[in-house]
Protein backbone atom coordinates (compact mmCIF):
# COMPACT_ATOMS: atom_id res chain seq x y z
CA UNK A 1 0.00 0.00 0.00
CA UNK A 2 1.47 3.33 -1.12
CA UNK A 3 2.07 5.81 1.67
CA UNK A 4 2.87 8.72 -0.63
CA UNK A 5 1.14 9.31 -3.98
CA UNK A 6 1.96 12.20 -6.28
CA UNK A 7 -0.11 13.52 -9.16
CA UNK A 8 0.05 14.15 -11.97
CA UNK A 9 3.01 12.02 -13.08
CA UNK A 10 3.91 14.66 -15.65
CA UNK A 11 2.78 18.21 -16.32
CA UNK A 12 3.55 20.52 -19.21
CA UNK A 13 2.83 24.23 -18.79
CA UNK A 14 3.41 27.31 -20.82
CA UNK A 15 5.70 29.87 -19.27
CA UNK A 16 3.61 32.01 -16.92
CA UNK A 17 0.84 29.41 -16.59
CA UNK A 18 0.29 28.74 -12.88
CA UNK A 19 -0.67 25.30 -11.56
CA UNK A 20 -0.43 22.94 -8.58
CA UNK A 21 1.15 19.58 -7.88
CA UNK A 22 -0.46 17.19 -5.43
CA UNK A 23 1.01 14.86 -2.81
CA UNK A 24 -1.40 12.58 -0.91
CA UNK A 25 -0.14 10.64 2.08
CA UNK A 26 -1.37 7.99 4.48
CA UNK A 27 0.66 7.70 7.67
CA UNK A 28 -0.34 7.08 11.26
CA UNK A 29 1.47 10.11 12.62
CA UNK A 30 3.17 12.74 10.48
CA UNK A 31 6.46 14.14 11.75
CA UNK A 32 7.17 16.14 8.65
CA UNK A 33 6.42 16.42 4.95
CA UNK A 34 9.23 17.42 2.62
CA UNK A 35 9.35 18.78 -0.91
CA UNK A 36 12.42 18.28 -3.06
CA UNK A 37 13.39 19.32 -6.56
CA UNK A 38 15.46 16.95 -8.70
CA UNK A 39 17.21 17.91 -11.93
CA UNK A 40 18.43 15.23 -14.37
CA UNK A 41 21.65 13.63 -13.22
CA UNK A 42 21.51 15.33 -9.84
CA UNK A 43 20.44 14.39 -6.36
CA UNK A 44 17.24 15.79 -4.86
CA UNK A 45 17.54 19.38 -3.63
CA UNK A 46 15.63 20.31 -0.47
CA UNK A 47 12.87 22.92 -0.87
CA UNK A 48 10.47 22.89 2.11
CA UNK A 49 9.47 21.12 5.29
CA UNK A 50 5.88 21.27 6.56
CA UNK A 51 4.97 19.93 9.99
CA UNK A 52 1.30 20.55 10.67
CA UNK A 53 -1.99 21.06 8.84
CA UNK A 54 -2.52 24.65 7.80
CA UNK A 55 1.15 25.42 7.51
CA UNK A 56 2.44 27.19 4.38
CA UNK A 57 5.95 27.88 3.11
CA UNK A 58 7.04 30.04 0.17
CA UNK A 59 10.17 30.39 -1.91
CA UNK A 60 10.22 32.54 -5.02
CA UNK A 61 7.51 31.18 -7.34
CA UNK A 62 6.80 28.13 -5.17
CA UNK A 63 4.36 27.80 -2.31
CA UNK A 64 3.76 24.61 -0.35
CA UNK A 65 0.66 23.93 1.74
CA UNK A 66 -0.36 21.06 4.00
CA UNK A 67 -3.63 19.47 5.12
CA UNK A 68 -4.16 16.31 7.17
CA UNK A 69 -4.21 14.17 4.05
CA UNK A 70 -2.30 15.99 1.33
CA UNK A 71 0.11 18.71 0.36
CA UNK A 72 0.12 21.00 -2.63
CA UNK A 73 3.03 22.66 -4.34
CA UNK A 74 1.70 25.74 -6.10
CA UNK A 75 3.78 27.19 -8.90
CA UNK A 76 2.99 30.79 -9.83
CA UNK A 77 4.00 32.21 -13.21
CA UNK A 78 6.62 29.51 -13.79
CA UNK A 79 9.73 29.98 -15.87
CA UNK A 80 11.59 27.38 -17.97
CA UNK A 81 14.20 27.03 -15.22
CA UNK A 82 11.47 25.63 -12.95
CA UNK A 83 11.43 22.53 -15.13
CA UNK A 84 12.42 19.55 -12.96
CA UNK A 85 10.98 16.56 -11.14
CA UNK A 86 9.35 17.52 -7.85
CA UNK A 87 9.41 14.92 -5.11
CA UNK A 88 7.31 14.71 -1.99
CA UNK A 89 8.40 12.67 1.05
CA UNK A 90 7.11 12.00 4.56
CA UNK A 91 8.58 11.14 7.93
CA UNK A 92 6.22 9.36 10.29
CA UNK A 93 6.50 8.59 13.97
CA UNK A 94 8.12 5.26 14.69
CA UNK A 95 9.97 5.24 11.38
CA UNK A 96 13.39 6.79 10.81
CA UNK A 97 13.28 6.66 7.04
CA UNK A 98 11.96 9.28 4.65
CA UNK A 99 9.34 7.72 2.34
CA UNK A 100 9.20 9.25 -1.14
CA UNK A 101 6.54 9.52 -3.79
CA UNK A 102 7.46 8.83 -7.41
CA UNK A 103 7.44 12.52 -8.30
CA UNK A 104 5.88 14.90 -10.80
CA UNK A 105 7.93 15.72 -13.87
CA UNK A 106 7.27 19.39 -14.63
CA UNK A 107 8.12 20.94 -17.98
CA UNK A 108 7.75 24.68 -18.58
CA UNK A 109 7.61 25.61 -22.24
CA UNK A 110 9.01 29.05 -23.22
CA UNK B 1 30.34 24.66 2.57
CA UNK B 2 30.85 21.34 0.85
CA UNK B 3 27.84 19.18 0.24
CA UNK B 4 27.50 15.41 0.24
CA UNK B 5 30.09 13.85 -2.03
CA UNK B 6 29.69 10.47 -3.72
CA UNK B 7 32.16 8.47 -5.76
CA UNK B 8 32.39 7.23 -8.36
CA UNK B 9 29.74 9.17 -10.23
CA UNK B 10 29.38 6.31 -12.70
CA UNK B 11 30.25 2.63 -12.42
CA UNK B 12 29.89 -0.06 -15.05
CA UNK B 13 30.51 -3.60 -13.87
CA UNK B 14 30.01 -7.12 -15.09
CA UNK B 15 27.39 -9.36 -13.58
CA UNK B 16 28.82 -11.29 -10.66
CA UNK B 17 31.46 -8.72 -9.70
CA UNK B 18 31.53 -6.87 -6.39
CA UNK B 19 31.28 -3.05 -6.23
CA UNK B 20 31.92 -0.45 -3.56
CA UNK B 21 30.23 2.94 -3.52
CA UNK B 22 31.52 5.74 -1.31
CA UNK B 23 29.77 8.60 0.45
CA UNK B 24 31.32 11.58 2.24
CA UNK B 25 28.58 13.32 4.23
CA UNK B 26 28.42 16.95 5.21
CA UNK B 27 30.86 17.58 8.06
CA UNK B 28 29.14 17.35 11.43
CA UNK B 29 26.07 15.52 10.18
CA UNK B 30 25.33 12.60 12.45
CA UNK B 31 22.72 10.83 10.32
CA UNK B 32 23.52 9.14 7.00
CA UNK B 33 21.15 7.41 4.60
CA UNK B 34 21.48 5.33 1.46
CA UNK B 35 18.66 5.27 -1.10
CA UNK B 36 18.30 3.65 -4.50
CA UNK B 37 16.51 5.23 -7.45
CA UNK B 38 15.55 3.09 -10.42
CA UNK B 39 14.21 4.46 -13.70
CA UNK B 40 10.59 5.45 -13.26
CA UNK B 41 10.60 4.45 -9.59
CA UNK B 42 10.59 6.45 -6.41
CA UNK B 43 13.53 6.58 -4.05
CA UNK B 44 13.86 3.28 -2.21
CA UNK B 45 15.29 3.35 1.32
CA UNK B 46 18.24 1.02 1.88
CA UNK B 47 19.98 1.76 5.19
CA UNK B 48 20.25 4.45 7.90
CA UNK B 49 23.15 5.24 10.26
CA UNK B 50 22.80 7.46 13.32
CA UNK B 51 25.84 8.16 15.47
CA UNK B 52 27.07 5.04 17.26
CA UNK B 53 23.70 3.31 17.18
CA UNK B 54 23.16 0.08 15.31
CA UNK B 55 22.19 0.88 11.71
CA UNK B 56 18.67 0.36 10.42
CA UNK B 57 19.22 -2.19 7.65
CA UNK B 58 15.56 -2.87 7.04
CA UNK B 59 15.64 -1.63 3.43
CA UNK B 60 18.51 -3.74 2.13
CA UNK B 61 17.02 -5.92 -0.63
CA UNK B 62 19.23 -8.97 -0.08
CA UNK B 63 22.25 -10.21 1.86
CA UNK B 64 24.42 -9.24 -1.12
CA UNK B 65 24.08 -5.65 0.07
CA UNK B 66 25.99 -4.30 3.05
CA UNK B 67 27.15 -0.92 4.29
CA UNK B 68 29.45 0.46 6.90
CA UNK B 69 30.22 3.85 8.30
CA UNK B 70 33.70 4.44 9.65
CA UNK B 71 34.44 6.97 12.36
CA UNK B 72 30.95 8.36 12.14
CA UNK B 73 31.74 9.96 8.81
CA UNK B 74 32.50 8.23 5.50
CA UNK B 75 30.22 5.39 4.44
CA UNK B 76 30.69 2.58 1.94
CA UNK B 77 27.89 0.60 0.32
CA UNK B 78 29.04 -2.78 -0.98
CA UNK B 79 27.13 -4.94 -3.42
CA UNK B 80 28.45 -8.46 -3.84
CA UNK B 81 27.89 -10.67 -6.89
CA UNK B 82 26.07 -7.90 -8.73
CA UNK B 83 22.97 -8.70 -10.77
CA UNK B 84 21.40 -6.75 -13.63
CA UNK B 85 18.49 -5.75 -11.41
CA UNK B 86 20.99 -3.89 -9.20
CA UNK B 87 21.39 -1.28 -11.97
CA UNK B 88 20.17 2.01 -10.55
CA UNK B 89 21.33 5.34 -9.13
CA UNK B 90 22.50 4.98 -5.55
CA UNK B 91 22.00 8.15 -3.53
CA UNK B 92 23.55 9.05 -0.20
CA UNK B 93 22.13 11.71 2.10
CA UNK B 94 23.09 13.19 5.44
CA UNK B 95 21.22 15.11 8.10
CA UNK B 96 22.32 17.30 10.95
CA UNK B 97 20.11 15.81 13.63
CA UNK B 98 18.97 12.43 14.79
CA UNK B 99 15.34 13.28 14.35
CA UNK B 100 13.34 12.91 11.20
CA UNK B 101 12.26 16.49 11.08
CA UNK B 102 15.61 17.65 9.76
CA UNK B 103 15.89 17.70 5.98
CA UNK B 104 18.13 15.23 4.24
CA UNK B 105 20.83 16.66 1.99
CA UNK B 106 21.62 14.44 -0.97
CA UNK B 107 24.69 13.84 -3.06
CA UNK B 108 24.45 13.50 -6.83
CA UNK B 109 24.56 9.74 -6.67
CA UNK B 110 26.46 6.88 -8.25
CA UNK B 111 24.93 5.50 -11.43
CA UNK B 112 25.56 1.75 -11.40
CA UNK B 113 25.19 -0.26 -14.59
CA UNK B 114 25.52 -4.03 -14.41
CA UNK B 115 26.15 -5.64 -17.80
mmCIF file of C-alpha atoms in Angstrom:
data_model
loop_
_atom_site.group_PDB
_atom_site.id
_atom_site.type_symbol
_atom_site.label_atom_id
_atom_site.label_comp_id
_atom_site.label_asym_id
_atom_site.label_seq_id
_atom_site.Cartn_x
_atom_site.Cartn_y
_atom_site.Cartn_z
ATOM 1 C CA UNK A 1 0.000 0.000 0.000
ATOM 2 C CA UNK A 2 1.465 3.329 -1.116
ATOM 3 C CA UNK A 3 2.074 5.811 1.671
ATOM 4 C CA UNK A 4 2.869 8.721 -0.625
ATOM 5 C CA UNK A 5 1.142 9.312 -3.977
ATOM 6 C CA UNK A 6 1.959 12.200 -6.280
ATOM 7 C CA UNK A 7 -0.113 13.517 -9.158
ATOM 8 C CA UNK A 8 0.046 14.147 -11.974
ATOM 9 C CA UNK A 9 3.006 12.024 -13.077
ATOM 10 C CA UNK A 10 3.908 14.664 -15.651
ATOM 11 C CA UNK A 11 2.781 18.214 -16.316
ATOM 12 C CA UNK A 12 3.550 20.524 -19.209
ATOM 13 C CA UNK A 13 2.832 24.228 -18.787
ATOM 14 C CA UNK A 14 3.406 27.307 -20.822
ATOM 15 C CA UNK A 15 5.700 29.872 -19.273
ATOM 16 C CA UNK A 16 3.611 32.009 -16.919
ATOM 17 C CA UNK A 17 0.836 29.408 -16.592
ATOM 18 C CA UNK A 18 0.286 28.736 -12.884
ATOM 19 C CA UNK A 19 -0.667 25.303 -11.561
ATOM 20 C CA UNK A 20 -0.430 22.944 -8.583
ATOM 21 C CA UNK A 21 1.152 19.578 -7.875
ATOM 22 C CA UNK A 22 -0.457 17.187 -5.429
ATOM 23 C CA UNK A 23 1.005 14.855 -2.807
ATOM 24 C CA UNK A 24 -1.395 12.585 -0.915
ATOM 25 C CA UNK A 25 -0.137 10.644 2.075
ATOM 26 C CA UNK A 26 -1.371 7.993 4.476
ATOM 27 C CA UNK A 27 0.663 7.704 7.670
ATOM 28 C CA UNK A 28 -0.336 7.083 11.257
ATOM 29 C CA UNK A 29 1.471 10.107 12.622
ATOM 30 C CA UNK A 30 3.170 12.735 10.478
ATOM 31 C CA UNK A 31 6.457 14.138 11.746
ATOM 32 C CA UNK A 32 7.173 16.143 8.648
ATOM 33 C CA UNK A 33 6.423 16.418 4.945
ATOM 34 C CA UNK A 34 9.233 17.420 2.622
ATOM 35 C CA UNK A 35 9.350 18.775 -0.905
ATOM 36 C CA UNK A 36 12.420 18.285 -3.059
ATOM 37 C CA UNK A 37 13.385 19.316 -6.559
ATOM 38 C CA UNK A 38 15.458 16.952 -8.700
ATOM 39 C CA UNK A 39 17.209 17.915 -11.931
ATOM 40 C CA UNK A 40 18.425 15.231 -14.375
ATOM 41 C CA UNK A 41 21.653 13.627 -13.218
ATOM 42 C CA UNK A 42 21.509 15.331 -9.842
ATOM 43 C CA UNK A 43 20.444 14.388 -6.355
ATOM 44 C CA UNK A 44 17.241 15.795 -4.857
ATOM 45 C CA UNK A 45 17.535 19.380 -3.626
ATOM 46 C CA UNK A 46 15.627 20.310 -0.471
ATOM 47 C CA UNK A 47 12.867 22.919 -0.874
ATOM 48 C CA UNK A 48 10.472 22.892 2.109
ATOM 49 C CA UNK A 49 9.467 21.120 5.289
ATOM 50 C CA UNK A 50 5.878 21.275 6.561
ATOM 51 C CA UNK A 51 4.975 19.934 9.992
ATOM 52 C CA UNK A 52 1.299 20.545 10.673
ATOM 53 C CA UNK A 53 -1.986 21.060 8.839
ATOM 54 C CA UNK A 54 -2.520 24.653 7.801
ATOM 55 C CA UNK A 55 1.147 25.416 7.508
ATOM 56 C CA UNK A 56 2.438 27.188 4.377
ATOM 57 C CA UNK A 57 5.954 27.881 3.109
ATOM 58 C CA UNK A 58 7.036 30.040 0.166
ATOM 59 C CA UNK A 59 10.165 30.388 -1.906
ATOM 60 C CA UNK A 60 10.221 32.540 -5.017
ATOM 61 C CA UNK A 61 7.514 31.182 -7.341
ATOM 62 C CA UNK A 62 6.800 28.130 -5.168
ATOM 63 C CA UNK A 63 4.357 27.799 -2.309
ATOM 64 C CA UNK A 64 3.758 24.605 -0.352
ATOM 65 C CA UNK A 65 0.655 23.935 1.736
ATOM 66 C CA UNK A 66 -0.364 21.059 4.001
ATOM 67 C CA UNK A 67 -3.631 19.475 5.121
ATOM 68 C CA UNK A 68 -4.158 16.307 7.166
ATOM 69 C CA UNK A 69 -4.208 14.166 4.046
ATOM 70 C CA UNK A 70 -2.298 15.990 1.327
ATOM 71 C CA UNK A 71 0.113 18.706 0.358
ATOM 72 C CA UNK A 72 0.119 20.996 -2.633
ATOM 73 C CA UNK A 73 3.026 22.662 -4.340
ATOM 74 C CA UNK A 74 1.704 25.736 -6.096
ATOM 75 C CA UNK A 75 3.775 27.192 -8.896
ATOM 76 C CA UNK A 76 2.988 30.785 -9.830
ATOM 77 C CA UNK A 77 4.003 32.207 -13.207
ATOM 78 C CA UNK A 78 6.617 29.507 -13.786
ATOM 79 C CA UNK A 79 9.734 29.976 -15.874
ATOM 80 C CA UNK A 80 11.594 27.383 -17.969
ATOM 81 C CA UNK A 81 14.199 27.026 -15.215
ATOM 82 C CA UNK A 82 11.474 25.625 -12.947
ATOM 83 C CA UNK A 83 11.428 22.525 -15.127
ATOM 84 C CA UNK A 84 12.417 19.551 -12.955
ATOM 85 C CA UNK A 85 10.976 16.564 -11.142
ATOM 86 C CA UNK A 86 9.354 17.525 -7.848
ATOM 87 C CA UNK A 87 9.413 14.917 -5.109
ATOM 88 C CA UNK A 88 7.310 14.706 -1.989
ATOM 89 C CA UNK A 89 8.399 12.674 1.047
ATOM 90 C CA UNK A 90 7.115 11.997 4.562
ATOM 91 C CA UNK A 91 8.576 11.136 7.925
ATOM 92 C CA UNK A 92 6.216 9.361 10.289
ATOM 93 C CA UNK A 93 6.497 8.593 13.973
ATOM 94 C CA UNK A 94 8.119 5.260 14.690
ATOM 95 C CA UNK A 95 9.967 5.242 11.375
ATOM 96 C CA UNK A 96 13.389 6.788 10.815
ATOM 97 C CA UNK A 97 13.281 6.664 7.036
ATOM 98 C CA UNK A 98 11.959 9.279 4.652
ATOM 99 C CA UNK A 99 9.342 7.721 2.340
ATOM 100 C CA UNK A 100 9.203 9.251 -1.139
ATOM 101 C CA UNK A 101 6.539 9.519 -3.793
ATOM 102 C CA UNK A 102 7.460 8.834 -7.413
ATOM 103 C CA UNK A 103 7.443 12.519 -8.297
ATOM 104 C CA UNK A 104 5.883 14.896 -10.800
ATOM 105 C CA UNK A 105 7.933 15.723 -13.870
ATOM 106 C CA UNK A 106 7.273 19.392 -14.626
ATOM 107 C CA UNK A 107 8.124 20.943 -17.984
ATOM 108 C CA UNK A 108 7.751 24.677 -18.579
ATOM 109 C CA UNK A 109 7.606 25.609 -22.244
ATOM 110 C CA UNK A 110 9.009 29.046 -23.215
ATOM 111 C CA UNK B 1 30.344 24.663 2.573
ATOM 112 C CA UNK B 2 30.853 21.337 0.851
ATOM 113 C CA UNK B 3 27.843 19.180 0.244
ATOM 114 C CA UNK B 4 27.497 15.407 0.243
ATOM 115 C CA UNK B 5 30.088 13.853 -2.032
ATOM 116 C CA UNK B 6 29.693 10.467 -3.723
ATOM 117 C CA UNK B 7 32.162 8.471 -5.764
ATOM 118 C CA UNK B 8 32.390 7.225 -8.359
ATOM 119 C CA UNK B 9 29.743 9.172 -10.231
ATOM 120 C CA UNK B 10 29.375 6.308 -12.700
ATOM 121 C CA UNK B 11 30.250 2.631 -12.418
ATOM 122 C CA UNK B 12 29.892 -0.057 -15.052
ATOM 123 C CA UNK B 13 30.510 -3.596 -13.871
ATOM 124 C CA UNK B 14 30.007 -7.120 -15.088
ATOM 125 C CA UNK B 15 27.393 -9.362 -13.584
ATOM 126 C CA UNK B 16 28.820 -11.289 -10.656
ATOM 127 C CA UNK B 17 31.457 -8.721 -9.705
ATOM 128 C CA UNK B 18 31.525 -6.871 -6.392
ATOM 129 C CA UNK B 19 31.283 -3.054 -6.235
ATOM 130 C CA UNK B 20 31.920 -0.447 -3.556
ATOM 131 C CA UNK B 21 30.229 2.943 -3.523
ATOM 132 C CA UNK B 22 31.521 5.742 -1.313
ATOM 133 C CA UNK B 23 29.773 8.604 0.449
ATOM 134 C CA UNK B 24 31.320 11.583 2.237
ATOM 135 C CA UNK B 25 28.577 13.317 4.234
ATOM 136 C CA UNK B 26 28.425 16.952 5.211
ATOM 137 C CA UNK B 27 30.858 17.576 8.065
ATOM 138 C CA UNK B 28 29.136 17.352 11.431
ATOM 139 C CA UNK B 29 26.074 15.521 10.177
ATOM 140 C CA UNK B 30 25.332 12.600 12.447
ATOM 141 C CA UNK B 31 22.724 10.827 10.322
ATOM 142 C CA UNK B 32 23.525 9.138 7.002
ATOM 143 C CA UNK B 33 21.146 7.405 4.605
ATOM 144 C CA UNK B 34 21.479 5.330 1.455
ATOM 145 C CA UNK B 35 18.659 5.271 -1.097
ATOM 146 C CA UNK B 36 18.297 3.645 -4.503
ATOM 147 C CA UNK B 37 16.507 5.227 -7.453
ATOM 148 C CA UNK B 38 15.546 3.093 -10.420
ATOM 149 C CA UNK B 39 14.212 4.462 -13.701
ATOM 150 C CA UNK B 40 10.593 5.450 -13.258
ATOM 151 C CA UNK B 41 10.601 4.451 -9.585
ATOM 152 C CA UNK B 42 10.589 6.450 -6.407
ATOM 153 C CA UNK B 43 13.525 6.581 -4.046
ATOM 154 C CA UNK B 44 13.860 3.283 -2.211
ATOM 155 C CA UNK B 45 15.294 3.351 1.322
ATOM 156 C CA UNK B 46 18.238 1.017 1.885
ATOM 157 C CA UNK B 47 19.978 1.764 5.192
ATOM 158 C CA UNK B 48 20.253 4.447 7.898
ATOM 159 C CA UNK B 49 23.145 5.239 10.256
ATOM 160 C CA UNK B 50 22.802 7.457 13.318
ATOM 161 C CA UNK B 51 25.841 8.159 15.469
ATOM 162 C CA UNK B 52 27.069 5.044 17.263
ATOM 163 C CA UNK B 53 23.696 3.312 17.183
ATOM 164 C CA UNK B 54 23.165 0.080 15.312
ATOM 165 C CA UNK B 55 22.191 0.882 11.710
ATOM 166 C CA UNK B 56 18.671 0.364 10.424
ATOM 167 C CA UNK B 57 19.219 -2.193 7.653
ATOM 168 C CA UNK B 58 15.560 -2.873 7.036
ATOM 169 C CA UNK B 59 15.635 -1.634 3.427
ATOM 170 C CA UNK B 60 18.511 -3.737 2.134
ATOM 171 C CA UNK B 61 17.020 -5.919 -0.633
ATOM 172 C CA UNK B 62 19.234 -8.973 -0.081
ATOM 173 C CA UNK B 63 22.254 -10.209 1.863
ATOM 174 C CA UNK B 64 24.415 -9.241 -1.117
ATOM 175 C CA UNK B 65 24.080 -5.650 0.071
ATOM 176 C CA UNK B 66 25.995 -4.298 3.050
ATOM 177 C CA UNK B 67 27.148 -0.924 4.294
ATOM 178 C CA UNK B 68 29.446 0.458 6.903
ATOM 179 C CA UNK B 69 30.219 3.851 8.303
ATOM 180 C CA UNK B 70 33.699 4.440 9.648
ATOM 181 C CA UNK B 71 34.444 6.969 12.364
ATOM 182 C CA UNK B 72 30.950 8.357 12.143
ATOM 183 C CA UNK B 73 31.744 9.957 8.805
ATOM 184 C CA UNK B 74 32.500 8.229 5.497
ATOM 185 C CA UNK B 75 30.220 5.390 4.441
ATOM 186 C CA UNK B 76 30.695 2.582 1.935
ATOM 187 C CA UNK B 77 27.890 0.602 0.325
ATOM 188 C CA UNK B 78 29.044 -2.777 -0.979
ATOM 189 C CA UNK B 79 27.131 -4.942 -3.422
ATOM 190 C CA UNK B 80 28.449 -8.463 -3.840
ATOM 191 C CA UNK B 81 27.889 -10.668 -6.886
ATOM 192 C CA UNK B 82 26.066 -7.904 -8.732
ATOM 193 C CA UNK B 83 22.965 -8.698 -10.768
ATOM 194 C CA UNK B 84 21.401 -6.753 -13.629
ATOM 195 C CA UNK B 85 18.490 -5.752 -11.406
ATOM 196 C CA UNK B 86 20.990 -3.885 -9.204
ATOM 197 C CA UNK B 87 21.391 -1.285 -11.971
ATOM 198 C CA UNK B 88 20.172 2.014 -10.548
ATOM 199 C CA UNK B 89 21.327 5.337 -9.128
ATOM 200 C CA UNK B 90 22.503 4.981 -5.548
ATOM 201 C CA UNK B 91 22.004 8.146 -3.531
ATOM 202 C CA UNK B 92 23.548 9.052 -0.202
ATOM 203 C CA UNK B 93 22.126 11.713 2.098
ATOM 204 C CA UNK B 94 23.089 13.193 5.440
ATOM 205 C CA UNK B 95 21.218 15.108 8.098
ATOM 206 C CA UNK B 96 22.318 17.304 10.952
ATOM 207 C CA UNK B 97 20.110 15.812 13.633
ATOM 208 C CA UNK B 98 18.972 12.433 14.791
ATOM 209 C CA UNK B 99 15.344 13.279 14.353
ATOM 210 C CA UNK B 100 13.343 12.913 11.198
ATOM 211 C CA UNK B 101 12.258 16.490 11.075
ATOM 212 C CA UNK B 102 15.614 17.648 9.763
ATOM 213 C CA UNK B 103 15.893 17.701 5.977
ATOM 214 C CA UNK B 104 18.126 15.226 4.236
ATOM 215 C CA UNK B 105 20.827 16.664 1.989
ATOM 216 C CA UNK B 106 21.616 14.437 -0.968
ATOM 217 C CA UNK B 107 24.688 13.838 -3.059
ATOM 218 C CA UNK B 108 24.452 13.502 -6.826
ATOM 219 C CA UNK B 109 24.560 9.741 -6.671
ATOM 220 C CA UNK B 110 26.461 6.880 -8.247
ATOM 221 C CA UNK B 111 24.927 5.501 -11.428
ATOM 222 C CA UNK B 112 25.555 1.754 -11.400
ATOM 223 C CA UNK B 113 25.187 -0.262 -14.590
ATOM 224 C CA UNK B 114 25.524 -4.033 -14.408
ATOM 225 C CA UNK B 115 26.149 -5.640 -17.805
#
